[in-house]
Amino acid sequence: MNTSTSNLFHIYKTGRLTVIGFEGKHLENPLFADSVRDQLLGMIRHHDCEVLVVDLMDVGLISSWILGVLTAIKQSGIDIELYHPSKEIQHVLDVTQLSSYLHVRGSE
């Protein structure tokens, strides 16, 4: 597996199917929102990404700003798949009805 690290998220695979993972510490602070969005969009454009897989295995809680970033990416035409959300994240996705908008896989 090709693993590289940006300072805000890990990139495991790039291309039409791109796989990333977050460390929970950056998802709690909205000051990272613009940087995360800009880095994700740049990576998506650079690698002609069509499907962005976000592995949430190491994330316990998620702030609303990252859900907004992922929703904006989805609205730009990129399919979003969320893997391994915690029970708490799954609950947030269900309550906000984002679980029907973003593909959720491997939930607890």
JSON list of C-alpha atoms in Angstrom, two decimals:
[
{"chain": "A", "resi": 1, "resn": "MET", "atom": "CA", "xyz": [0.00, 0.00, 0.00]},
{"chain": "A", "resi": 2, "resn": "ASN", "atom": "CA", "xyz": [1.37, 3.38, -0.97]},
{"chain": "A", "resi": 3, "resn": "THR", "atom": "CA", "xyz": [1.21, 5.52, 2.16]},
{"chain": "A", "resi": 4, "resn": "SER", "atom": "CA", "xyz": [2.10, 9.18, 2.21]},
{"chain": "A", "resi": 5, "resn": "THR", "atom": "CA", "xyz": [1.21, 11.73, 4.82]},
{"chain": "A", "resi": 6, "resn": "SER", "atom": "CA", "xyz": [0.11, 15.30, 4.46]},
{"chain": "A", "resi": 7, "resn": "ASN", "atom": "CA", "xyz": [0.05, 17.29, 7.63]},
{"chain": "A", "resi": 8, "resn": "LEU", "atom": "CA", "xyz": [-3.76, 17.03, 7.87]},
{"chain": "A", "resi": 9, "resn": "PHE", "atom": "CA", "xyz": [-4.64, 13.58, 6.54]},
{"chain": "A", "resi": 10, "resn": "HIS", "atom": "CA", "xyz": [-3.01, 10.37, 5.33]},
{"chain": "A", "resi": 11, "resn": "ILE", "atom": "CA", "xyz": [-3.14, 9.40, 1.67]},
{"chain": "A", "resi": 12, "resn": "TYR", "atom": "CA", "xyz": [-3.18, 5.64, 1.18]},
{"chain": "A", "resi": 13, "resn": "LYS", "atom": "CA", "xyz": [-4.00, 5.45, -2.54]},
{"chain": "A", "resi": 14, "resn": "THR", "atom": "CA", "xyz": [-4.45, 7.99, -5.31]},
{"chain": "A", "resi": 15, "resn": "GLY", "atom": "CA", "xyz": [-6.12, 7.85, -8.69]},
{"chain": "A", "resi": 16, "resn": "ARG", "atom": "CA", "xyz": [-9.72, 7.60, -9.81]},
{"chain": "A", "resi": 17, "resn": "LEU", "atom": "CA", "xyz": [-10.31, 5.81, -6.50]},
{"chain": "A", "resi": 18, "resn": "THR", "atom": "CA", "xyz": [-8.47, 7.73, -3.80]},
{"chain": "A", "resi": 19, "resn": "VAL", "atom": "CA", "xyz": [-8.28, 6.51, -0.20]},
{"chain": "A", "resi": 20, "resn": "ILE", "atom": "CA", "xyz": [-7.48, 8.83, 2.70]},
{"chain": "A", "resi": 21, "resn": "GLY", "atom": "CA", "xyz": [-7.62, 8.65, 6.48]},
{"chain": "A", "resi": 22, "resn": "PHE", "atom": "CA", "xyz": [-7.79, 11.33, 9.13]},
{"chain": "A", "resi": 23, "resn": "GLU", "atom": "CA", "xyz": [-6.25, 11.62, 12.53]},
{"chain": "A", "resi": 24, "resn": "GLY", "atom": "CA", "xyz": [-9.00, 12.70, 14.90]},
{"chain": "A", "resi": 25, "resn": "LYS", "atom": "CA", "xyz": [-7.02, 15.62, 16.33]},
{"chain": "A", "resi": 26, "resn": "HIS", "atom": "CA", "xyz": [-7.47, 17.72, 13.18]},
{"chain": "A", "resi": 27, "resn": "LEU", "atom": "CA", "xyz": [-11.19, 17.04, 12.87]},
{"chain": "A", "resi": 28, "resn": "GLU", "atom": "CA", "xyz": [-12.02, 18.75, 16.14]},
{"chain": "A", "resi": 29, "resn": "ASN", "atom": "CA", "xyz": [-10.59, 22.15, 15.22]},
{"chain": "A", "resi": 30, "resn": "PRO", "atom": "CA", "xyz": [-12.50, 24.27, 12.68]},
{"chain": "A", "resi": 31, "resn": "LEU", "atom": "CA", "xyz": [-9.34, 26.31, 12.06]},
{"chain": "A", "resi": 32, "resn": "PHE", "atom": "CA", "xyz": [-8.21, 23.42, 9.84]},
{"chain": "A", "resi": 33, "resn": "ALA", "atom": "CA", "xyz": [-11.35, 23.54, 7.63]},
{"chain": "A", "resi": 34, "resn": "ASP", "atom": "CA", "xyz": [-9.95, 25.70, 4.83]},
{"chain": "A", "resi": 35, "resn": "SER", "atom": "CA", "xyz": [-6.62, 23.85, 4.76]},
{"chain": "A", "resi": 36, "resn": "VAL", "atom": "CA", "xyz": [-8.28, 20.42, 4.69]},
{"chain": "A", "resi": 37, "resn": "ARG", "atom": "CA", "xyz": [-10.71, 21.51, 1.97]},
{"chain": "A", "resi": 38, "resn": "ASP", "atom": "CA", "xyz": [-7.96, 23.07, -0.16]},
{"chain": "A", "resi": 39, "resn": "GLN", "atom": "CA", "xyz": [-5.63, 20.07, 0.20]},
{"chain": "A", "resi": 40, "resn": "LEU", "atom": "CA", "xyz": [-8.43, 17.60, -0.58]},
{"chain": "A", "resi": 41, "resn": "LEU", "atom": "CA", "xyz": [-9.60, 19.54, -3.64]},
{"chain": "A", "resi": 42, "resn": "GLY", "atom": "CA", "xyz": [-6.04, 19.93, -4.91]},
{"chain": "A", "resi": 43, "resn": "MET", "atom": "CA", "xyz": [-5.38, 16.21, -4.51]},
{"chain": "A", "resi": 44, "resn": "ILE", "atom": "CA", "xyz": [-8.70, 15.33, -6.19]},
{"chain": "A", "resi": 45, "resn": "ARG", "atom": "CA", "xyz": [-7.91, 17.52, -9.20]},
{"chain": "A", "resi": 46, "resn": "HIS", "atom": "CA", "xyz": [-4.29, 16.37, -9.45]},
{"chain": "A", "resi": 47, "resn": "HIS", "atom": "CA", "xyz": [-5.19, 12.66, -9.45]},
{"chain": "A", "resi": 48, "resn": "ASP", "atom": "CA", "xyz": [-8.46, 12.86, -11.46]},
{"chain": "A", "resi": 49, "resn": "CYS", "atom": "CA", "xyz": [-10.27, 11.37, -8.48]},
{"chain": "A", "resi": 50, "resn": "GLU", "atom": "CA", "xyz": [-13.83, 10.16, -9.08]},
{"chain": "A", "resi": 51, "resn": "VAL", "atom": "CA", "xyz": [-14.38, 8.33, -5.77]},
{"chain": "A", "resi": 52, "resn": "LEU", "atom": "CA", "xyz": [-12.97, 9.55, -2.46]},
{"chain": "A", "resi": 53, "resn": "VAL", "atom": "CA", "xyz": [-12.87, 6.89, 0.25]},
{"chain": "A", "resi": 54, "resn": "VAL", "atom": "CA", "xyz": [-12.46, 8.33, 3.74]},
{"chain": "A", "resi": 55, "resn": "ASP", "atom": "CA", "xyz": [-11.37, 5.84, 6.39]},
{"chain": "A", "resi": 56, "resn": "LEU", "atom": "CA", "xyz": [-12.68, 6.97, 9.77]},
{"chain": "A", "resi": 57, "resn": "MET", "atom": "CA", "xyz": [-11.26, 4.04, 11.76]},
{"chain": "A", "resi": 58, "resn": "ASP", "atom": "CA", "xyz": [-9.10, 6.26, 13.99]},
{"chain": "A", "resi": 59, "resn": "VAL", "atom": "CA", "xyz": [-11.73, 8.97, 14.42]},
{"chain": "A", "resi": 60, "resn": "GLY", "atom": "CA", "xyz": [-14.01, 8.88, 17.45]},
{"chain": "A", "resi": 61, "resn": "LEU", "atom": "CA", "xyz": [-15.96, 12.09, 16.89]},
{"chain": "A", "resi": 62, "resn": "ILE", "atom": "CA", "xyz": [-16.32, 14.31, 13.88]},
{"chain": "A", "resi": 63, "resn": "SER", "atom": "CA", "xyz": [-17.07, 18.03, 13.72]},
{"chain": "A", "resi": 64, "resn": "SER", "atom": "CA", "xyz": [-19.74, 19.47, 11.50]},
{"chain": "A", "resi": 65, "resn": "TRP", "atom": "CA", "xyz": [-17.21, 21.41, 9.42]},
{"chain": "A", "resi": 66, "resn": "ILE", "atom": "CA", "xyz": [-15.62, 18.24, 8.01]},
{"chain": "A", "resi": 67, "resn": "LEU", "atom": "CA", "xyz": [-19.06, 16.92, 7.10]},
{"chain": "A", "resi": 68, "resn": "GLY", "atom": "CA", "xyz": [-19.62, 20.22, 5.29]},
{"chain": "A", "resi": 69, "resn": "VAL", "atom": "CA", "xyz": [-16.32, 19.83, 3.42]},
{"chain": "A", "resi": 70, "resn": "LEU", "atom": "CA", "xyz": [-17.19, 16.26, 2.39]},
{"chain": "A", "resi": 71, "resn": "THR", "atom": "CA", "xyz": [-20.70, 17.32, 1.34]},
{"chain": "A", "resi": 72, "resn": "ALA", "atom": "CA", "xyz": [-19.27, 20.14, -0.79]},
{"chain": "A", "resi": 73, "resn": "ILE", "atom": "CA", "xyz": [-16.89, 17.68, -2.46]},
{"chain": "A", "resi": 74, "resn": "LYS", "atom": "CA", "xyz": [-19.84, 15.36, -3.14]},
{"chain": "A", "resi": 75, "resn": "GLN", "atom": "CA", "xyz": [-21.78, 18.27, -4.66]},
{"chain": "A", "resi": 76, "resn": "SER", "atom": "CA", "xyz": [-18.84, 18.90, -7.00]},
{"chain": "A", "resi": 77, "resn": "GLY", "atom": "CA", "xyz": [-19.43, 15.47, -8.55]},
{"chain": "A", "resi": 78, "resn": "ILE", "atom": "CA", "xyz": [-17.04, 13.27, -6.56]},
{"chain": "A", "resi": 79, "resn": "ASP", "atom": "CA", "xyz": [-18.53, 10.17, -4.94]},
{"chain": "A", "resi": 80, "resn": "ILE", "atom": "CA", "xyz": [-17.75, 9.98, -1.22]},
{"chain": "A", "resi": 81, "resn": "GLU", "atom": "CA", "xyz": [-17.53, 6.70, 0.68]},
{"chain": "A", "resi": 82, "resn": "LEU", "atom": "CA", "xyz": [-17.06, 6.72, 4.44]},
{"chain": "A", "resi": 83, "resn": "TYR", "atom": "CA", "xyz": [-15.52, 3.57, 5.92]},
{"chain": "A", "resi": 84, "resn": "HIS", "atom": "CA", "xyz": [-15.52, 2.44, 9.55]},
{"chain": "A", "resi": 85, "resn": "PRO", "atom": "CA", "xyz": [-17.45, 5.25, 11.24]},
{"chain": "A", "resi": 86, "resn": "SER", "atom": "CA", "xyz": [-17.74, 4.90, 15.01]},
{"chain": "A", "resi": 87, "resn": "LYS", "atom": "CA", "xyz": [-21.20, 4.46, 16.53]},
{"chain": "A", "resi": 88, "resn": "GLU", "atom": "CA", "xyz": [-21.20, 8.15, 17.42]},
{"chain": "A", "resi": 89, "resn": "ILE", "atom": "CA", "xyz": [-20.32, 9.22, 13.87]},
{"chain": "A", "resi": 90, "resn": "GLN", "atom": "CA", "xyz": [-22.88, 6.80, 12.41]},
{"chain": "A", "resi": 91, "resn": "HIS", "atom": "CA", "xyz": [-25.51, 8.35, 14.70]},
{"chain": "A", "resi": 92, "resn": "VAL", "atom": "CA", "xyz": [-24.62, 11.87, 13.48]},
{"chain": "A", "resi": 93, "resn": "LEU", "atom": "CA", "xyz": [-24.77, 10.69, 9.85]},
{"chain": "A", "resi": 94, "resn": "ASP", "atom": "CA", "xyz": [-28.18, 9.10, 10.46]},
{"chain": "A", "resi": 95, "resn": "VAL", "atom": "CA", "xyz": [-29.64, 12.10, 12.33]},
{"chain": "A", "resi": 96, "resn": "THR", "atom": "CA", "xyz": [-28.44, 14.54, 9.66]},
{"chain": "A", "resi": 97, "resn": "GLN", "atom": "CA", "xyz": [-29.55, 12.13, 6.91]},
{"chain": "A", "resi": 98, "resn": "LEU", "atom": "CA", "xyz": [-26.05, 12.28, 5.44]},
{"chain": "A", "resi": 99, "resn": "SER", "atom": "CA", "xyz": [-25.91, 8.48, 5.59]},
{"chain": "A", "resi": 100, "resn": "SER", "atom": "CA", "xyz": [-28.32, 8.44, 2.65]},
{"chain": "A", "resi": 101, "resn": "TYR", "atom": "CA", "xyz": [-26.23, 11.03, 0.75]},
{"chain": "A", "resi": 102, "resn": "LEU", "atom": "CA", "xyz": [-22.71, 9.78, 1.46]},
{"chain": "A", "resi": 103, "resn": "HIS", "atom": "CA", "xyz": [-22.03, 6.06, 1.04]},
{"chain": "A", "resi": 104, "resn": "VAL", "atom": "CA", "xyz": [-21.29, 4.54, 4.45]},
{"chain": "A", "resi": 105, "resn": "ARG", "atom": "CA", "xyz": [-19.53, 1.19, 4.68]},
{"chain": "A", "resi": 106, "resn": "GLY", "atom": "CA", "xyz": [-18.20, -0.94, 7.50]},
{"chain": "A", "resi": 107, "resn": "SER", "atom": "CA", "xyz": [-20.08, 0.82, 10.27]},
{"chain": "A", "resi": 108, "resn": "GLU", "atom": "CA", "xyz": [-20.01, -0.65, 13.78]}
]
